[in-house]
Tab-separated table of C-alpha atoms in Angstrom:
chain	number	residue	atom	x	y	z
A	1	UNK	CA	-112.815	-72.344	-90.333
A	2	UNK	CA	-111.796	-74.827	-87.619
A	3	UNK	CA	-108.952	-74.009	-85.315
A	4	UNK	CA	-105.588	-75.579	-85.983
A	5	UNK	CA	-103.944	-78.126	-83.758
A	6	UNK	CA	-100.841	-76.152	-83.022
A	7	UNK	CA	-97.753	-76.940	-81.082
A	8	UNK	CA	-97.400	-77.281	-77.394
A	9	UNK	CA	-94.860	-74.574	-76.992
A	10	UNK	CA	-93.846	-71.364	-75.365
A	11	UNK	CA	-97.275	-69.841	-75.260
A	12	UNK	CA	-98.879	-72.276	-72.849
A	13	UNK	CA	-99.895	-70.486	-69.690
A	14	UNK	CA	-98.013	-71.589	-66.584
A	15	UNK	CA	-101.217	-71.654	-64.544
A	16	UNK	CA	-104.188	-73.266	-66.226
A	17	UNK	CA	-105.855	-75.091	-63.373
A	18	UNK	CA	-107.368	-71.945	-61.800
A	19	UNK	CA	-108.278	-68.363	-62.600
A	20	UNK	CA	-105.580	-66.678	-64.642
A	21	UNK	CA	-105.419	-63.870	-62.095
A	22	UNK	CA	-106.931	-63.618	-58.633
A	23	UNK	CA	-106.320	-59.875	-58.552
A	24	UNK	CA	-109.670	-58.111	-58.740
A	25	UNK	CA	-110.466	-55.637	-61.488
A	26	UNK	CA	-109.909	-52.727	-59.101
A	27	UNK	CA	-106.580	-54.141	-57.976
A	28	UNK	CA	-105.433	-54.638	-61.536
A	29	UNK	CA	-106.328	-51.059	-62.396
A	30	UNK	CA	-104.245	-49.835	-59.462
A	31	UNK	CA	-101.333	-52.031	-60.503
A	32	UNK	CA	-101.483	-50.849	-64.109
A	33	UNK	CA	-101.663	-47.224	-62.975
A	34	UNK	CA	-98.549	-47.637	-60.812
A	35	UNK	CA	-96.673	-49.444	-63.572
A	36	UNK	CA	-97.616	-46.773	-66.113
A	37	UNK	CA	-96.329	-44.048	-63.773
A	38	UNK	CA	-93.066	-45.940	-63.251
A	39	UNK	CA	-92.673	-46.537	-66.993
A	40	UNK	CA	-92.866	-42.814	-67.715
A	41	UNK	CA	-89.366	-42.045	-66.436
A	42	UNK	CA	-87.233	-43.786	-69.053
A	43	UNK	CA	-88.596	-41.827	-72.050
A	44	UNK	CA	-89.118	-38.703	-69.924
A	45	UNK	CA	-85.368	-38.643	-69.222
A	46	UNK	CA	-84.794	-38.326	-72.964
A	47	UNK	CA	-87.600	-35.963	-73.951
A	48	UNK	CA	-86.982	-33.502	-71.143
A	49	UNK	CA	-83.308	-33.481	-72.136
A	50	UNK	CA	-83.614	-32.763	-75.872
A	51	UNK	CA	-84.582	-29.061	-75.642
A	52	UNK	CA	-81.579	-28.419	-73.359
A	53	UNK	CA	-78.954	-29.828	-75.751
A	54	UNK	CA	-78.017	-26.426	-77.168
A	55	UNK	CA	-77.866	-24.778	-73.721
A	56	UNK	CA	-75.811	-27.619	-72.252
A	57	UNK	CA	-73.294	-27.378	-75.086
A	58	UNK	CA	-72.852	-23.646	-74.461
A	59	UNK	CA	-72.659	-23.886	-70.667
A	60	UNK	CA	-70.207	-26.791	-70.625
A	61	UNK	CA	-68.120	-25.428	-73.496
A	62	UNK	CA	-68.479	-28.499	-75.729
A	63	UNK	CA	-69.883	-29.191	-79.190
A	64	UNK	CA	-73.410	-30.377	-79.902
A	65	UNK	CA	-71.875	-33.588	-81.262
A	66	UNK	CA	-70.401	-34.292	-77.812
A	67	UNK	CA	-73.711	-33.586	-76.106
A	68	UNK	CA	-75.362	-35.944	-78.596
A	69	UNK	CA	-72.859	-38.547	-77.412
A	70	UNK	CA	-74.564	-38.432	-74.003
A	71	UNK	CA	-77.774	-39.445	-75.794
A	72	UNK	CA	-75.996	-42.274	-77.615
A	73	UNK	CA	-74.374	-43.556	-74.415
A	74	UNK	CA	-77.763	-43.354	-72.694
A	75	UNK	CA	-79.211	-45.555	-75.446
A	76	UNK	CA	-76.361	-48.074	-75.188
A	77	UNK	CA	-76.908	-48.503	-71.450
A	78	UNK	CA	-80.667	-48.640	-72.069
A	79	UNK	CA	-80.031	-51.630	-74.288
A	80	UNK	CA	-77.912	-53.521	-71.763
A	81	UNK	CA	-79.623	-52.814	-68.434
A	82	UNK	CA	-83.032	-54.448	-69.137
A	83	UNK	CA	-81.200	-57.678	-69.966
A	84	UNK	CA	-80.026	-57.733	-66.348
A	85	UNK	CA	-83.082	-56.390	-64.547
A	86	UNK	CA	-85.537	-58.257	-66.799
A	87	UNK	CA	-84.087	-61.628	-65.877
A	88	UNK	CA	-83.952	-60.665	-62.210
A	89	UNK	CA	-87.569	-59.462	-62.295
A	90	UNK	CA	-88.678	-62.797	-63.761
A	91	UNK	CA	-86.629	-64.616	-61.130
A	92	UNK	CA	-86.841	-62.718	-57.828
A	93	UNK	CA	-89.992	-60.699	-58.505
A	94	UNK	CA	-91.115	-57.383	-59.952
A	95	UNK	CA	-91.351	-55.411	-56.703
A	96	UNK	CA	-87.738	-55.615	-55.396
A	97	UNK	CA	-86.304	-54.827	-58.826
A	98	UNK	CA	-88.576	-51.812	-59.242
A	99	UNK	CA	-87.437	-50.461	-55.880
A	100	UNK	CA	-83.739	-51.055	-56.545
A	101	UNK	CA	-83.742	-49.478	-60.006
A	102	UNK	CA	-85.667	-46.408	-58.871
A	103	UNK	CA	-83.226	-45.866	-56.028
A	104	UNK	CA	-80.370	-45.792	-58.585
A	105	UNK	CA	-82.343	-43.465	-60.859
A	106	UNK	CA	-83.134	-41.088	-57.983
A	107	UNK	CA	-79.465	-40.860	-56.946
A	108	UNK	CA	-78.289	-40.325	-60.543
A	109	UNK	CA	-80.611	-37.352	-61.018
A	110	UNK	CA	-79.330	-35.677	-57.871
A	111	UNK	CA	-75.791	-36.114	-59.204
A	112	UNK	CA	-76.760	-34.690	-62.611
A	113	UNK	CA	-78.326	-31.632	-60.990
A	114	UNK	CA	-75.124	-30.936	-59.045
A	115	UNK	CA	-72.473	-31.643	-61.730
A	116	UNK	CA	-70.912	-28.928	-63.900
A	117	UNK	CA	-68.541	-30.825	-66.219
A	118	UNK	CA	-68.935	-32.833	-69.401
A	119	UNK	CA	-67.312	-36.070	-68.091
A	120	UNK	CA	-69.666	-36.030	-65.093
A	121	UNK	CA	-72.644	-35.425	-67.401
A	122	UNK	CA	-71.643	-38.369	-69.600
A	123	UNK	CA	-71.129	-40.825	-66.719
A	124	UNK	CA	-74.191	-39.783	-64.716
A	125	UNK	CA	-76.441	-39.928	-67.783
A	126	UNK	CA	-75.343	-43.547	-68.172
A	127	UNK	CA	-76.149	-44.200	-64.499
A	128	UNK	CA	-79.513	-42.491	-64.979
A	129	UNK	CA	-80.192	-44.830	-67.878
A	130	UNK	CA	-79.182	-47.852	-65.797
A	131	UNK	CA	-81.764	-46.907	-63.190
A	132	UNK	CA	-84.672	-46.030	-65.455
A	133	UNK	CA	-84.399	-48.116	-68.603
A	134	UNK	CA	-85.616	-51.424	-67.180
A	135	UNK	CA	-89.032	-50.173	-66.123
A	136	UNK	CA	-90.818	-50.778	-69.424
A	137	UNK	CA	-89.477	-54.334	-69.740
A	138	UNK	CA	-90.725	-55.065	-66.212
A	139	UNK	CA	-94.065	-53.455	-67.090
A	140	UNK	CA	-94.661	-55.978	-69.866
A	141	UNK	CA	-93.922	-58.688	-67.311
A	142	UNK	CA	-96.557	-57.262	-64.981
A	143	UNK	CA	-99.112	-57.231	-67.807
A	144	UNK	CA	-98.335	-60.878	-68.538
A	145	UNK	CA	-98.785	-61.647	-64.822
A	146	UNK	CA	-102.291	-60.230	-64.473
A	147	UNK	CA	-103.952	-60.064	-67.934
A	148	UNK	CA	-105.244	-62.871	-70.136
A	149	UNK	CA	-104.272	-62.810	-73.843
A	150	UNK	CA	-107.763	-61.690	-74.874
A	151	UNK	CA	-107.521	-58.497	-72.791
A	152	UNK	CA	-103.748	-58.007	-72.941
A	153	UNK	CA	-103.901	-55.457	-75.747
A	154	UNK	CA	-105.911	-52.999	-73.664
A	155	UNK	CA	-103.643	-53.508	-70.680
A	156	UNK	CA	-100.522	-52.869	-72.752
A	157	UNK	CA	-102.157	-49.752	-74.194
A	158	UNK	CA	-102.962	-48.495	-70.683
A	159	UNK	CA	-99.446	-49.221	-69.386
A	160	UNK	CA	-97.827	-47.428	-72.298
A	161	UNK	CA	-99.887	-44.302	-71.681
A	162	UNK	CA	-97.310	-43.560	-68.991
A	163	UNK	CA	-94.274	-43.689	-71.292
A	164	UNK	CA	-96.231	-41.882	-73.987
A	165	UNK	CA	-96.989	-38.937	-71.709
A	166	UNK	CA	-93.253	-38.202	-71.888
A	167	UNK	CA	-93.238	-36.892	-75.478
A	168	UNK	CA	-96.115	-34.608	-74.518
A	169	UNK	CA	-94.830	-33.125	-71.263
A	170	UNK	CA	-91.084	-33.716	-71.327
A	171	UNK	CA	-90.069	-31.216	-74.026
A	172	UNK	CA	-92.296	-28.463	-72.597
A	173	UNK	CA	-90.836	-28.929	-69.127
A	174	UNK	CA	-87.308	-29.257	-70.506
A	175	UNK	CA	-87.574	-26.162	-72.662
A	176	UNK	CA	-89.096	-24.060	-69.899
A	177	UNK	CA	-86.585	-25.178	-67.277
A	178	UNK	CA	-83.598	-24.739	-69.612
A	179	UNK	CA	-84.777	-21.250	-70.594
A	180	UNK	CA	-85.502	-19.813	-67.149
A	181	UNK	CA	-84.222	-21.401	-63.891
A	182	UNK	CA	-81.565	-23.315	-65.847
A	183	UNK	CA	-80.893	-26.856	-67.035
A	184	UNK	CA	-79.945	-28.252	-63.547
A	185	UNK	CA	-83.607	-27.911	-62.617
A	186	UNK	CA	-84.445	-30.526	-65.236
A	187	UNK	CA	-82.669	-33.086	-63.086
A	188	UNK	CA	-83.990	-31.693	-59.800
A	189	UNK	CA	-87.511	-32.183	-61.160
A	190	UNK	CA	-86.711	-35.761	-62.224
A	191	UNK	CA	-85.241	-36.438	-58.785
A	192	UNK	CA	-88.389	-35.119	-57.081
A	193	UNK	CA	-90.778	-37.108	-59.277
A	194	UNK	CA	-88.749	-40.330	-59.124
A	195	UNK	CA	-88.448	-40.038	-55.344
A	196	UNK	CA	-92.227	-39.735	-55.135
A	197	UNK	CA	-92.633	-42.762	-57.418
A	198	UNK	CA	-90.177	-44.772	-55.313
A	199	UNK	CA	-92.197	-44.007	-52.177
A	200	UNK	CA	-95.506	-44.921	-53.856
A	201	UNK	CA	-94.111	-48.205	-55.180
A	202	UNK	CA	-92.684	-49.089	-51.766
A	203	UNK	CA	-96.022	-48.539	-50.043
A	204	UNK	CA	-98.557	-49.667	-52.626
A	205	UNK	CA	-97.085	-51.956	-55.287
A	206	UNK	CA	-97.728	-55.696	-54.711
A	207	UNK	CA	-95.663	-58.565	-56.009
A	208	UNK	CA	-97.246	-59.886	-59.225
A	209	UNK	CA	-94.610	-62.283	-60.625
A	210	UNK	CA	-96.273	-65.615	-61.265
A	211	UNK	CA	-93.114	-67.421	-60.155
A	212	UNK	CA	-93.662	-65.863	-56.706
A	213	UNK	CA	-97.402	-65.393	-56.176
A	214	UNK	CA	-98.898	-67.599	-58.872
A	215	UNK	CA	-102.139	-66.170	-60.166
A	216	UNK	CA	-102.307	-63.820	-57.183
A	217	UNK	CA	-104.142	-66.169	-54.849
A	218	UNK	CA	-100.954	-66.588	-52.827
A	219	UNK	CA	-100.907	-63.497	-50.617
A	220	UNK	CA	-98.018	-61.060	-50.765
A	221	UNK	CA	-97.165	-58.603	-48.039
A	222	UNK	CA	-97.870	-55.056	-49.158
A	223	UNK	CA	-98.093	-52.495	-46.341
A	224	UNK	CA	-100.490	-49.610	-46.307
A	225	UNK	CA	-103.106	-50.431	-48.928
A	226	UNK	CA	-106.252	-52.397	-48.084
A	227	UNK	CA	-107.025	-53.601	-51.594
A	228	UNK	CA	-103.691	-55.424	-51.695
A	229	UNK	CA	-103.563	-56.563	-48.068
A	230	UNK	CA	-102.888	-60.199	-47.250
A	231	UNK	CA	-106.027	-60.315	-45.097
A	232	UNK	CA	-108.236	-59.115	-47.913
A	233	UNK	CA	-106.748	-61.589	-50.343
A	234	UNK	CA	-107.090	-64.534	-47.901
A	235	UNK	CA	-110.736	-63.635	-47.350
A	236	UNK	CA	-111.546	-64.372	-50.970
A	237	UNK	CA	-108.920	-66.908	-52.020
A	238	UNK	CA	-107.447	-69.912	-50.229
A	239	UNK	CA	-103.749	-69.605	-49.526
A	240	UNK	CA	-101.640	-71.784	-51.755
A	241	UNK	CA	-98.073	-72.043	-52.906
A	242	UNK	CA	-96.941	-69.907	-55.781
A	243	UNK	CA	-96.050	-71.516	-59.072
A	244	UNK	CA	-92.552	-72.794	-59.031
A	245	UNK	CA	-91.716	-71.053	-55.771
A	246	UNK	CA	-90.484	-74.150	-54.020
A	247	UNK	CA	-86.764	-74.565	-54.045
A	248	UNK	CA	-86.061	-71.407	-56.049
A	249	UNK	CA	-83.173	-69.231	-54.989
A	250	UNK	CA	-81.872	-65.884	-56.128
A	251	UNK	CA	-80.034	-66.212	-59.428
A	252	UNK	CA	-78.254	-63.402	-61.183
A	253	UNK	CA	-79.025	-63.652	-64.879
A	254	UNK	CA	-76.363	-63.527	-67.527
A	255	UNK	CA	-77.268	-60.305	-69.389
A	256	UNK	CA	-76.413	-61.944	-72.717
A	257	UNK	CA	-78.573	-64.993	-72.032
A	258	UNK	CA	-81.663	-63.161	-73.211
A	259	UNK	CA	-80.096	-63.079	-76.676
A	260	UNK	CA	-80.751	-66.823	-76.877
A	261	UNK	CA	-84.356	-65.838	-77.515
A	262	UNK	CA	-83.210	-64.309	-80.797
A	263	UNK	CA	-82.307	-67.765	-82.119
A	264	UNK	CA	-86.038	-68.239	-82.675
A	265	UNK	CA	-87.118	-66.894	-86.041
A	266	UNK	CA	-90.408	-65.442	-84.832
A	267	UNK	CA	-88.822	-63.569	-81.938
A	268	UNK	CA	-85.953	-62.320	-84.125
A	269	UNK	CA	-88.420	-60.869	-86.640
A	270	UNK	CA	-90.530	-59.121	-83.996
A	271	UNK	CA	-87.432	-57.642	-82.371
A	272	UNK	CA	-86.124	-56.439	-85.742
A	273	UNK	CA	-89.426	-54.759	-86.596
A	274	UNK	CA	-89.476	-53.037	-83.228
A	275	UNK	CA	-85.815	-52.021	-83.509
A	276	UNK	CA	-86.120	-50.375	-86.919
A	277	UNK	CA	-89.194	-48.424	-85.848
A	278	UNK	CA	-87.562	-47.366	-82.592
A	279	UNK	CA	-84.406	-46.117	-84.321
A	280	UNK	CA	-86.548	-43.954	-86.604
A	281	UNK	CA	-88.632	-42.766	-83.647
A	282	UNK	CA	-85.532	-41.714	-81.673
A	283	UNK	CA	-83.880	-39.942	-84.599
A	284	UNK	CA	-87.017	-37.912	-85.303
A	285	UNK	CA	-87.185	-36.989	-81.599
A	286	UNK	CA	-83.541	-35.966	-81.383
A	287	UNK	CA	-83.717	-33.868	-84.555
A	288	UNK	CA	-86.773	-31.812	-83.646
A	289	UNK	CA	-85.354	-29.183	-81.322
A	290	UNK	CA	-82.082	-28.662	-83.205
A	291	UNK	CA	-83.676	-28.426	-86.653
A	292	UNK	CA	-86.473	-26.114	-85.551
A	293	UNK	CA	-84.035	-23.847	-83.702
A	294	UNK	CA	-81.860	-23.697	-86.834
A	295	UNK	CA	-84.559	-23.451	-89.523
A	296	UNK	CA	-87.312	-21.505	-87.740
A	297	UNK	CA	-85.098	-19.677	-85.202
A	298	UNK	CA	-86.919	-20.945	-82.126
A	299	UNK	CA	-85.811	-20.453	-78.542
A	300	UNK	CA	-85.492	-23.403	-76.156
A	301	UNK	CA	-88.983	-23.039	-74.663
A	302	UNK	CA	-90.489	-22.787	-78.163
A	303	UNK	CA	-88.461	-25.820	-79.223
A	304	UNK	CA	-90.060	-27.675	-76.319
A	305	UNK	CA	-93.541	-26.818	-77.547
A	306	UNK	CA	-92.936	-28.337	-80.982
A	307	UNK	CA	-92.962	-31.815	-79.400
A	308	UNK	CA	-96.641	-31.433	-78.514
A	309	UNK	CA	-98.033	-32.895	-81.759
A	310	UNK	CA	-95.626	-35.831	-81.545
A	311	UNK	CA	-96.610	-36.471	-77.920
A	312	UNK	CA	-100.328	-36.181	-78.639
A	313	UNK	CA	-99.973	-38.721	-81.436
A	314	UNK	CA	-98.167	-41.147	-79.109
A	315	UNK	CA	-100.696	-40.777	-76.298
A	316	UNK	CA	-103.780	-41.139	-78.503
A	317	UNK	CA	-102.213	-44.153	-80.241
A	318	UNK	CA	-101.723	-45.880	-76.866
A	319	UNK	CA	-105.476	-45.863	-76.250
A	320	UNK	CA	-106.421	-46.729	-79.816
A	321	UNK	CA	-103.912	-49.532	-80.348
A	322	UNK	CA	-104.875	-51.348	-77.143
A	323	UNK	CA	-108.565	-51.470	-78.055
A	324	UNK	CA	-107.656	-52.312	-81.649
A	325	UNK	CA	-105.548	-55.288	-80.622
A	326	UNK	CA	-108.344	-56.689	-78.442
A	327	UNK	CA	-110.788	-56.236	-81.313
A	328	UNK	CA	-108.405	-57.943	-83.739
A	329	UNK	CA	-107.915	-60.797	-81.266
A	330	UNK	CA	-111.672	-61.397	-81.137
A	331	UNK	CA	-111.974	-61.137	-84.914
A	332	UNK	CA	-109.257	-63.687	-85.616
A	333	UNK	CA	-110.606	-65.970	-82.874
A	334	UNK	CA	-114.028	-65.966	-84.587
A	335	UNK	CA	-112.413	-66.679	-87.941
A	336	UNK	CA	-110.676	-69.792	-86.596
A	337	UNK	CA	-113.517	-70.828	-84.239
A	338	UNK	CA	-111.196	-70.364	-81.292
A	339	UNK	CA	-113.010	-70.134	-77.915
A	340	UNK	CA	-111.897	-67.217	-75.739
A	341	UNK	CA	-111.521	-67.998	-72.029
A	342	UNK	CA	-111.389	-64.772	-70.028
A	343	UNK	CA	-111.146	-66.605	-66.700
A	344	UNK	CA	-108.287	-69.074	-67.095
A	345	UNK	CA	-106.719	-67.514	-70.184
A	346	UNK	CA	-106.335	-68.977	-73.668
A	347	UNK	CA	-103.969	-71.704	-74.824
A	348	UNK	CA	-102.124	-69.729	-77.502
A	349	UNK	CA	-100.296	-72.819	-78.752
A	350	UNK	CA	-103.488	-73.523	-80.704
A	351	UNK	CA	-104.131	-69.990	-81.887
A	352	UNK	CA	-102.624	-67.849	-84.640
A	353	UNK	CA	-101.706	-65.025	-82.308
A	354	UNK	CA	-99.296	-63.509	-84.860
A	355	UNK	CA	-102.160	-62.890	-87.257
A	356	UNK	CA	-104.268	-61.356	-84.498
A	357	UNK	CA	-101.618	-58.925	-83.248
A	358	UNK	CA	-100.457	-57.743	-86.686
A	359	UNK	CA	-103.881	-57.701	-88.335
A	360	UNK	CA	-104.026	-53.885	-88.533
A	361	UNK	CA	-100.301	-53.221	-88.817
A	362	UNK	CA	-100.265	-52.536	-92.566
A	363	UNK	CA	-102.021	-49.192	-92.201
A	364	UNK	CA	-99.439	-47.980	-89.710
A	365	UNK	CA	-96.442	-49.116	-91.734
A	366	UNK	CA	-97.733	-47.172	-94.740
A	367	UNK	CA	-98.491	-44.120	-92.605
A	368	UNK	CA	-95.028	-44.236	-91.007
A	369	UNK	CA	-93.202	-44.395	-94.339
A	370	UNK	CA	-95.238	-41.558	-95.846
A	371	UNK	CA	-95.069	-39.249	-92.816
A	372	UNK	CA	-91.330	-39.726	-92.141
A	373	UNK	CA	-90.519	-39.003	-95.793
A	374	UNK	CA	-92.776	-35.951	-95.843
A	375	UNK	CA	-91.313	-34.668	-92.574
A	376	UNK	CA	-87.765	-34.694	-93.961
A	377	UNK	CA	-88.634	-32.861	-97.166
A	378	UNK	CA	-90.879	-30.363	-95.382
A	379	UNK	CA	-87.857	-29.315	-93.322
A	380	UNK	CA	-85.546	-29.397	-96.345
A	381	UNK	CA	-87.754	-26.930	-98.222
A	382	UNK	CA	-88.528	-24.892	-95.077
A	383	UNK	CA	-92.269	-24.971	-95.672
A	384	UNK	CA	-94.855	-23.532	-93.301
A	385	UNK	CA	-94.248	-24.831	-89.800
A	386	UNK	CA	-97.720	-26.404	-89.653
A	387	UNK	CA	-96.697	-29.101	-92.162
A	388	UNK	CA	-93.866	-30.742	-90.182
A	389	UNK	CA	-95.885	-30.371	-86.973
A	390	UNK	CA	-98.841	-32.287	-88.437
A	391	UNK	CA	-96.480	-34.934	-89.817
A	392	UNK	CA	-94.943	-35.314	-86.350
A	393	UNK	CA	-98.390	-36.210	-85.016
A	394	UNK	CA	-98.744	-39.022	-87.539
A	395	UNK	CA	-95.170	-40.253	-87.025
A	396	UNK	CA	-95.658	-40.489	-83.261
A	397	UNK	CA	-99.051	-42.178	-83.550
A	398	UNK	CA	-98.210	-44.712	-86.254
A	399	UNK	CA	-94.905	-45.848	-84.750
A	400	UNK	CA	-96.457	-46.118	-81.275
A	401	UNK	CA	-99.110	-48.484	-82.640
A	402	UNK	CA	-96.387	-50.677	-84.157
A	403	UNK	CA	-94.468	-50.629	-80.850
A	404	UNK	CA	-97.512	-51.805	-78.940
A	405	UNK	CA	-98.243	-54.605	-81.384
A	406	UNK	CA	-94.671	-55.891	-81.262
A	407	UNK	CA	-94.423	-55.637	-77.480
A	408	UNK	CA	-97.725	-57.418	-76.887
A	409	UNK	CA	-96.912	-60.241	-79.314
A	410	UNK	CA	-93.474	-60.717	-77.765
A	411	UNK	CA	-95.148	-61.053	-74.349
A	412	UNK	CA	-97.686	-63.536	-75.756
A	413	UNK	CA	-94.913	-65.744	-77.115
A	414	UNK	CA	-92.818	-65.673	-73.930
A	415	UNK	CA	-95.182	-65.977	-70.935
A	416	UNK	CA	-92.553	-67.537	-68.656
A	417	UNK	CA	-89.960	-64.815	-69.339
A	418	UNK	CA	-91.856	-61.704	-70.509
A	419	UNK	CA	-89.451	-59.182	-68.997
A	420	UNK	CA	-86.438	-61.070	-70.366
A	421	UNK	CA	-87.997	-61.151	-73.839
A	422	UNK	CA	-88.508	-57.390	-73.703
A	423	UNK	CA	-84.893	-57.059	-72.585
A	424	UNK	CA	-83.731	-58.916	-75.696
A	425	UNK	CA	-85.817	-56.561	-77.790
A	426	UNK	CA	-84.384	-53.615	-75.921
A	427	UNK	CA	-80.783	-54.598	-76.686
A	428	UNK	CA	-81.474	-54.637	-80.416
A	429	UNK	CA	-83.641	-51.534	-80.561
A	430	UNK	CA	-81.279	-49.461	-78.421
A	431	UNK	CA	-78.292	-50.661	-80.436
A	432	UNK	CA	-79.989	-49.610	-83.674
A	433	UNK	CA	-81.123	-46.280	-82.243
A	434	UNK	CA	-77.645	-45.564	-80.848
A	435	UNK	CA	-76.169	-46.190	-84.303
A	436	UNK	CA	-78.788	-43.961	-85.891
A	437	UNK	CA	-78.259	-41.155	-83.401
A	438	UNK	CA	-74.495	-41.343	-83.790
A	439	UNK	CA	-74.870	-40.836	-87.548
A	440	UNK	CA	-77.837	-38.448	-87.494
A	441	UNK	CA	-76.073	-35.094	-87.230
A	442	UNK	CA	-73.485	-35.987	-89.863
A	443	UNK	CA	-76.218	-37.180	-92.235
A	444	UNK	CA	-78.226	-33.968	-91.805
A	445	UNK	CA	-75.131	-31.817	-92.370
A	446	UNK	CA	-73.933	-33.782	-95.423
A	447	UNK	CA	-77.118	-34.751	-97.292
A	448	UNK	CA	-79.762	-32.587	-95.625
A	449	UNK	CA	-82.910	-33.531	-93.678
A	450	UNK	CA	-84.832	-34.531	-96.818
A	451	UNK	CA	-82.603	-37.418	-97.845
A	452	UNK	CA	-81.766	-38.264	-94.229
A	453	UNK	CA	-85.360	-39.035	-93.336
A	454	UNK	CA	-86.043	-40.613	-96.724
A	455	UNK	CA	-83.392	-43.174	-95.756
A	456	UNK	CA	-85.090	-43.754	-92.412
A	457	UNK	CA	-88.447	-44.124	-94.185
A	458	UNK	CA	-86.872	-46.701	-96.495
A	459	UNK	CA	-85.733	-48.680	-93.459
A	460	UNK	CA	-89.289	-48.578	-92.122
A	461	UNK	CA	-90.509	-49.949	-95.448
A	462	UNK	CA	-88.415	-53.056	-94.790
A	463	UNK	CA	-90.745	-53.774	-91.871
A	464	UNK	CA	-93.566	-54.771	-94.269
A	465	UNK	CA	-92.030	-58.047	-95.553
A	466	UNK	CA	-90.977	-58.893	-91.990
A	467	UNK	CA	-94.562	-58.569	-90.779
A	468	UNK	CA	-95.748	-60.622	-93.756
A	469	UNK	CA	-93.335	-63.418	-92.846
A	470	UNK	CA	-94.330	-63.382	-89.184
A	471	UNK	CA	-98.061	-63.427	-89.958
A	472	UNK	CA	-97.865	-66.218	-92.538
A	473	UNK	CA	-95.144	-68.466	-91.095
A	474	UNK	CA	-94.881	-67.596	-87.403
A	475	UNK	CA	-97.432	-70.217	-86.331
A	476	UNK	CA	-95.699	-72.876	-88.425
A	477	UNK	CA	-92.339	-71.982	-86.904
A	478	UNK	CA	-93.824	-72.523	-83.465
A	479	UNK	CA	-95.098	-75.879	-84.673
A	480	UNK	CA	-91.512	-76.876	-85.306
A	481	UNK	CA	-90.887	-77.454	-81.621
A	482	UNK	CA	-89.270	-74.201	-80.530
A	483	UNK	CA	-89.776	-74.002	-76.783
A	484	UNK	CA	-90.024	-71.069	-74.425
A	485	UNK	CA	-86.517	-70.669	-73.017
A	486	UNK	CA	-86.454	-71.293	-69.285
A	487	UNK	CA	-83.884	-68.797	-68.025
């Protein structure tokens, strides 16, 4: 079937007269590894915290509902902050924003380790969120900087291995630290790790923003690492001006400006799909330790171990979904006789990228609905512990695959503002998850875990018609003249 003559729109690459990226394969691997490590801290801050909820409530003399409020407030700030740092990262570069946000995160964790009052916990958790929550949005921007659309799925999968390590390690560390040396050591550990990450980023992370270094042929100063040195880059590539670097000055983005992206139907649908799945994901996470302590009489360290299946599902799904998206991209390209250019990148204005990214999504929607429903009723009837643990594995894996598909497609459709697009998504998904978390405990107490998670599964079922609409009409909507918003 011949390829369609699509619109000239947001998905045109900003640099099409040269190689898409002048970073070598080795350099890109280093960059992705650093970005994955940095992206781990936002979800790790949540997962390491969940097993300590009960202990924190006892030590601070407050109710579990109030401690849950620190999770809700964390989510609210997580929704707002990427809208600020995402726009700045697209404007002034990825590197300075990474360094600034990690400095805030490092300081917040030291404060959390030293505080001993609920108001301080609430405020410092919000500051912790402000420092760590923008890292994943910036990570998508880095992927857009260095990876062509045909290989972007694998790069996104590799980057998200970092965040998806958090469900695996965070609860174990949190449970062990809360049980023995005490919950302050949760924050001392985060301070130590984030300080190490800050140092590594300062020494080794190069600037990748295409508005600053173009395709990477324009050398950036990165001390201490030969593979990123200006001399090494100049040896292979002639020095040239970065795209759009002339005459650009520092601009502080309006954090609400990213919401303009939601006026586009395709973006609004992708963000809604991601938001519904994320709200379900967060509510399952937050319920695990409390429900297992109550139903199966676990201690904190045991409650930390029950996150292992969930974390394994997330981590395995990161690898699988990346390769799957690249395979689906090639399959759809063959179907529409679309030539893949791995050097300069593909002109996605002439390609049905929505169909490629969501090609395998139906399996994961069905698996999410079934496993979330089964998880709720398994806990309601207090069945053998193996059943909800296995269902956790499938919940984590299936929702992670949907996350990766949505995030990659959103980056494809917004190449000039990838971090800002992720920030818009983050506002919606964190708003929905905050609402879900605020209602979660009351729902479990009033209607039980069975009906509570049946409701969440029903919300996930609404994702199916949204995906159908995006796959079948997304390309046509882009043909209508919607442009990539220049922020």
